Coordinates of C-alpha atoms in Angstrom, one line a residue:
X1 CA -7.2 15.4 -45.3
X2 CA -5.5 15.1 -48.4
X3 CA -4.7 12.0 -50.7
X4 CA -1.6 12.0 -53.3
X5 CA -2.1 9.2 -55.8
X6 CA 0.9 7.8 -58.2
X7 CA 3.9 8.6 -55.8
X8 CA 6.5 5.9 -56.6
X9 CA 7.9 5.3 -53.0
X10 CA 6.5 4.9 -49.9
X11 CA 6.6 8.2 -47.1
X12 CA 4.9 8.4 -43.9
X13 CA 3.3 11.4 -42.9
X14 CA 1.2 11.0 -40.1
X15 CA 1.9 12.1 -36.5
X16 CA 0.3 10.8 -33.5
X17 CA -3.2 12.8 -32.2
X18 CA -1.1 12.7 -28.7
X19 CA 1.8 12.9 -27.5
X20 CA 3.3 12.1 -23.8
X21 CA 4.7 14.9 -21.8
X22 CA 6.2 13.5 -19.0
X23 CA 9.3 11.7 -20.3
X24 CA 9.6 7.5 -19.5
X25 CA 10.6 6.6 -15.6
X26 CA 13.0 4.3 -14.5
X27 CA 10.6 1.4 -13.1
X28 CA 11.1 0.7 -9.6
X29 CA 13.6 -1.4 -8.0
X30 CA 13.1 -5.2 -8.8
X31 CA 13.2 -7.3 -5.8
X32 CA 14.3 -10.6 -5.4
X33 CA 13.3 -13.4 -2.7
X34 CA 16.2 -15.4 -1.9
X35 CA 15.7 -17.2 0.7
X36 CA 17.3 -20.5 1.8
X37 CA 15.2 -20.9 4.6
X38 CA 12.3 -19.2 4.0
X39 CA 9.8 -21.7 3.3
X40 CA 6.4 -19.4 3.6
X41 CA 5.1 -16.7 1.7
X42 CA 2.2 -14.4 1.5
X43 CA 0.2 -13.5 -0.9
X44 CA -2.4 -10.5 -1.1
X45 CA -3.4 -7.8 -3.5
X46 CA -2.5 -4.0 -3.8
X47 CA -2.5 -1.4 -6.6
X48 CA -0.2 -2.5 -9.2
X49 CA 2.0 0.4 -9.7
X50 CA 1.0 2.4 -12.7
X51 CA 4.1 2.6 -15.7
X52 CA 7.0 2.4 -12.8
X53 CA 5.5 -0.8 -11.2
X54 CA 4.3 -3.6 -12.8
X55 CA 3.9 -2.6 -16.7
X56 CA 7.5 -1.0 -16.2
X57 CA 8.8 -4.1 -14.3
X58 CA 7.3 -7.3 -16.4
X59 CA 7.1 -4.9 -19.9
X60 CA 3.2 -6.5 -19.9
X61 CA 0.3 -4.2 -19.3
X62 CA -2.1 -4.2 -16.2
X63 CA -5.7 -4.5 -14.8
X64 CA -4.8 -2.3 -12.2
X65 CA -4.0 -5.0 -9.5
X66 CA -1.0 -6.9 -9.0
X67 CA 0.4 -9.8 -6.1
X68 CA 2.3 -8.7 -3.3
X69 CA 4.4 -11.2 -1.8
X70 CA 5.5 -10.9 1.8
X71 CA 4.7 -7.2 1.3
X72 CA 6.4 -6.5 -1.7
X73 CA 5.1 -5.5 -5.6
X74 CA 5.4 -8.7 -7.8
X75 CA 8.9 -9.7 -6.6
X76 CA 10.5 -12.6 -8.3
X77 CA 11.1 -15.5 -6.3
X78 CA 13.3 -18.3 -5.7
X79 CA 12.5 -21.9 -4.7
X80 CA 14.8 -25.5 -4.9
X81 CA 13.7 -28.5 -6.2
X82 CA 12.9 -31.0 -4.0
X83 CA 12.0 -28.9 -1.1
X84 CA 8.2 -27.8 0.0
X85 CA 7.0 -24.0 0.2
X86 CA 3.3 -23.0 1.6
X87 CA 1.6 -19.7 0.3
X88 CA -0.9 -18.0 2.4
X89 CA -3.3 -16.9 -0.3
X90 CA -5.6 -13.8 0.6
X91 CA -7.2 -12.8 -2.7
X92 CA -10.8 -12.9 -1.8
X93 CA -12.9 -15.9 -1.7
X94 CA -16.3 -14.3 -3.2
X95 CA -16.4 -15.4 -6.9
X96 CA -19.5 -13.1 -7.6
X97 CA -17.1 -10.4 -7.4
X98 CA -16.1 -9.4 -10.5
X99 CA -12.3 -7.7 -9.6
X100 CA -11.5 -9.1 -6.1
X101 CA -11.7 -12.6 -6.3
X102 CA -8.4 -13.9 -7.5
X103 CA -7.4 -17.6 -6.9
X104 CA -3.4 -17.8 -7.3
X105 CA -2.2 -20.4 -9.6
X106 CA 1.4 -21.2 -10.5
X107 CA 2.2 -21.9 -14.7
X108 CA 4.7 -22.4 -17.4
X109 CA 2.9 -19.4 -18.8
X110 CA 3.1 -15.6 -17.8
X111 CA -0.1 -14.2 -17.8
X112 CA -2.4 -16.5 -15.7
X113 CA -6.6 -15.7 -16.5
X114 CA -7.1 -19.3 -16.8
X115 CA -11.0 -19.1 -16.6
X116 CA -11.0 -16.1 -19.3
X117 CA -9.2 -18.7 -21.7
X118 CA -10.9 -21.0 -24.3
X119 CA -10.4 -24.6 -23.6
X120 CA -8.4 -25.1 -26.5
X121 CA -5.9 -22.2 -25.0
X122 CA -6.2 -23.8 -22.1
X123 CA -5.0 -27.1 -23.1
X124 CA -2.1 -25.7 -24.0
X125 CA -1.0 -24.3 -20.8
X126 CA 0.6 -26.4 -18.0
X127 CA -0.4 -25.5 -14.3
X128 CA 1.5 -26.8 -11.8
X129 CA -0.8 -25.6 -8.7
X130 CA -4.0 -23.8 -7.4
X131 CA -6.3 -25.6 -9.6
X132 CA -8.1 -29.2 -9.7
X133 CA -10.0 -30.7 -12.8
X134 CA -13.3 -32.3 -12.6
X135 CA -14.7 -35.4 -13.9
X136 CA -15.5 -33.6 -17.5
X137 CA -11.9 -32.0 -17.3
X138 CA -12.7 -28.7 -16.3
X139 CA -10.3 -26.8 -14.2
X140 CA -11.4 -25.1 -11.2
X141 CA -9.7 -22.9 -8.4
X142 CA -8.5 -24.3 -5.3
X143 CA -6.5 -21.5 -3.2
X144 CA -8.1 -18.1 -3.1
X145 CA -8.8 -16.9 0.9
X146 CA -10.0 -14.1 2.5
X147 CA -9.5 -10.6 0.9
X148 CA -6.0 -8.7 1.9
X149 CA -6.2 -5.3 0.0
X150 CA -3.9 -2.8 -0.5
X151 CA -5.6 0.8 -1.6
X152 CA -4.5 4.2 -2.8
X153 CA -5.2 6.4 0.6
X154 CA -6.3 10.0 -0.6
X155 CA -4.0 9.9 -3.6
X156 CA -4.9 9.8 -7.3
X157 CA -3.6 6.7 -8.8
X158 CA -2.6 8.7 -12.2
X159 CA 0.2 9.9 -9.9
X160 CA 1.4 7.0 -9.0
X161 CA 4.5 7.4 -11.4
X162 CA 6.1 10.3 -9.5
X163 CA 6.6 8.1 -6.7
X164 CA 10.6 7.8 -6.7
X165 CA 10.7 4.6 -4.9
X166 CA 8.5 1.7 -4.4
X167 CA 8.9 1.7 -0.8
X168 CA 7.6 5.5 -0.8
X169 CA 4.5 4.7 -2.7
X170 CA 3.7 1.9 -0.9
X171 CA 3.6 4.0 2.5
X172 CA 1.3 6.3 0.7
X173 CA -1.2 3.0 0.7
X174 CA -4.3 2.1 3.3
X175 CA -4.4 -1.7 3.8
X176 CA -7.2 -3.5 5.1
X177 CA -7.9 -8.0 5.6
X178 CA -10.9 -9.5 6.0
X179 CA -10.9 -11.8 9.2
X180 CA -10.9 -15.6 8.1
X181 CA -7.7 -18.4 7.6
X182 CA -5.9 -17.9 4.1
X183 CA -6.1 -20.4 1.6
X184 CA -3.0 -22.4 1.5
X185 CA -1.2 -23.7 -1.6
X186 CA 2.2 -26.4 -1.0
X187 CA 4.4 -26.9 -3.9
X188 CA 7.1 -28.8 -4.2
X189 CA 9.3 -27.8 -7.1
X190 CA 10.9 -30.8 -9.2
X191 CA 13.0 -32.0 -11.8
X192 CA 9.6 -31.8 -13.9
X193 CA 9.5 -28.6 -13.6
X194 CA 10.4 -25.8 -15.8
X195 CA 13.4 -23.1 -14.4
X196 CA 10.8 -20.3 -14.7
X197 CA 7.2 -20.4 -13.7
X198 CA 4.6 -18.0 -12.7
X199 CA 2.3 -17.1 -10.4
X200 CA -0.4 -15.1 -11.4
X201 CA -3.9 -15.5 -10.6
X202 CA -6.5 -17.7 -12.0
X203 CA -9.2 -15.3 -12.9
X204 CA -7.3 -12.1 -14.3
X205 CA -4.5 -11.4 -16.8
X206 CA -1.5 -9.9 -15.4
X207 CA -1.1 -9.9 -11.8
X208 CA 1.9 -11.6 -11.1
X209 CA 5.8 -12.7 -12.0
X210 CA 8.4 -15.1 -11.9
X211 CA 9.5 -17.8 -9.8
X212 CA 12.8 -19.6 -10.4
X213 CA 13.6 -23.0 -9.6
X214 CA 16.5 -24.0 -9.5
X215 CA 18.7 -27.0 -7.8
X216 CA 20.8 -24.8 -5.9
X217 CA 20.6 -21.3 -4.1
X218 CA 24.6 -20.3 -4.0
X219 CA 24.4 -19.1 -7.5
X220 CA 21.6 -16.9 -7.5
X221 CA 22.5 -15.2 -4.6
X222 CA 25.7 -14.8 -6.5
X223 CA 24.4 -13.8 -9.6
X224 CA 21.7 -11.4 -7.9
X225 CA 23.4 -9.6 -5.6
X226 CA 25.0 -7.2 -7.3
X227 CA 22.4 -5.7 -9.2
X228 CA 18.7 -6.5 -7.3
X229 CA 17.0 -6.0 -3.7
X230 CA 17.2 -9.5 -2.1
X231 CA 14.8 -9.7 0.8
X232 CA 15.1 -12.2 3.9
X233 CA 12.9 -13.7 6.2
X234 CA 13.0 -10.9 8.4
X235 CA 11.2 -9.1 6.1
X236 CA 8.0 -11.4 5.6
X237 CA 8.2 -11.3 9.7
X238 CA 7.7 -7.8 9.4
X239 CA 4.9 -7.5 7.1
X240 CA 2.6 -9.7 9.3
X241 CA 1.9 -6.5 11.1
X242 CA 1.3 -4.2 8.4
X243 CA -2.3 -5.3 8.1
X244 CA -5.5 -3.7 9.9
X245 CA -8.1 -5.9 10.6
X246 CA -11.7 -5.6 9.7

């Protein structure tokens, strides 16, 4: 290492100790749920995708688990005000474990972690469902349901990137459900609330995206089909029998 003193403008030197060799992806495609009758989603948890899923579709890093909704990674959703939507919520119920217990909770914030925050960071945040406050004010977790896991079958996650397609990766997956009745959140979006929320999950940063609320459906599924996947109820019918059973 070598120091030069006294030079009169500032010059960078330095080079990074690493450098990446595969060039950036594309992320994968970014669904859309748009919907107007689909009143019922699902909710359960898979691997979240490496740089092409979740990181490469929110631009936020990951814990290494993300929400799939009605079988898909993280997809942002669309609801209208004034009318009611249940999720079925399977992100294990056991809160002594430390990575798979994951309440889902809807924000005006995008990360979620609620319990990691300090109550003054807390305070700041507006949740809108999945949690209850005691007498003292403390939040706690309403909607969390048997485990539905999604996991890497004989592939190593560090390839995950040279999937092409989501829908390839996601067939290179095992997925597994505990036996037991989901947790079940209602919402009904309304004038109160913002145009973007989240869902996410109420014990870990990062896991899922956006919903939009909005007062009427025609325009985003004018504005959104010309670029994004939008996925129908056919779909979420579908996905009820991707799960095995344990």
């Amino acid at each position: 290492i070598s120091i030069e003193l006294g030079r009169k403008e500032p010059y960078n030197t330095c080079f990074p100790f690493t450098r990446t060799i595969k060039a950036l992806r594309e992320p994968w495609e970014r669904p859309k749920i748009i919907d107007r009758t689909l009143r019922t989603f699902t909710a359960t948890l898979g691997p979240a995708g490496g740089k092409r899923g979740y990181q490469g579709i929110t631009g936020m890093p990951s814990n290494g688990l993300a929400w799939y909704i009605n079988g898909l990674l993280i997809p942002e959703i669309w609801m209208r005000r004034g009318f009611t939507y249940a999720i079925r919520i399977f992100g294990g119920n056991n809160p002594h474990s430390a990575e798979f217990y994951n309440p889902l909770i809807i924000t005006d914030e995008p990360h979620g972690g609620l319990e990691r925050l300090s109550e003054a960071a807390q305070k700041k945040i507006r949740v809108l469902a999945g949690v209850q406050y005691t007498l003292r004010g403390q939040p706690r977790p309403t909607s969390a349901g048997p485990l539905c896991l999604a996991r890497h079958k004989g592939v190593d996650r560090r390839l995950d990137d040279d999937f092409p397609t989501f829908r390839k990766f996601n067939r290179s997956l095992s997925f597994t459900c505990e036996e037991g009745e989901p947790a079940i959140i209602e919402v009904t979006p309304n004038s109160s609330w913002p145009d973007v929320v989240y869902y996410n999950s109420y014990t870990h940063h990062n896991l899922g995206w956006k919903l939009h609320i909005v007062d009427s459906l025609s325009l985003a599924f004018t504005s959104a089909a010309t670029t994004q996947t939008i996925v129908t109820a056919p779909l979420a019918i579908a996905f009820c029998f991707l799960f095995v059973f344990r």
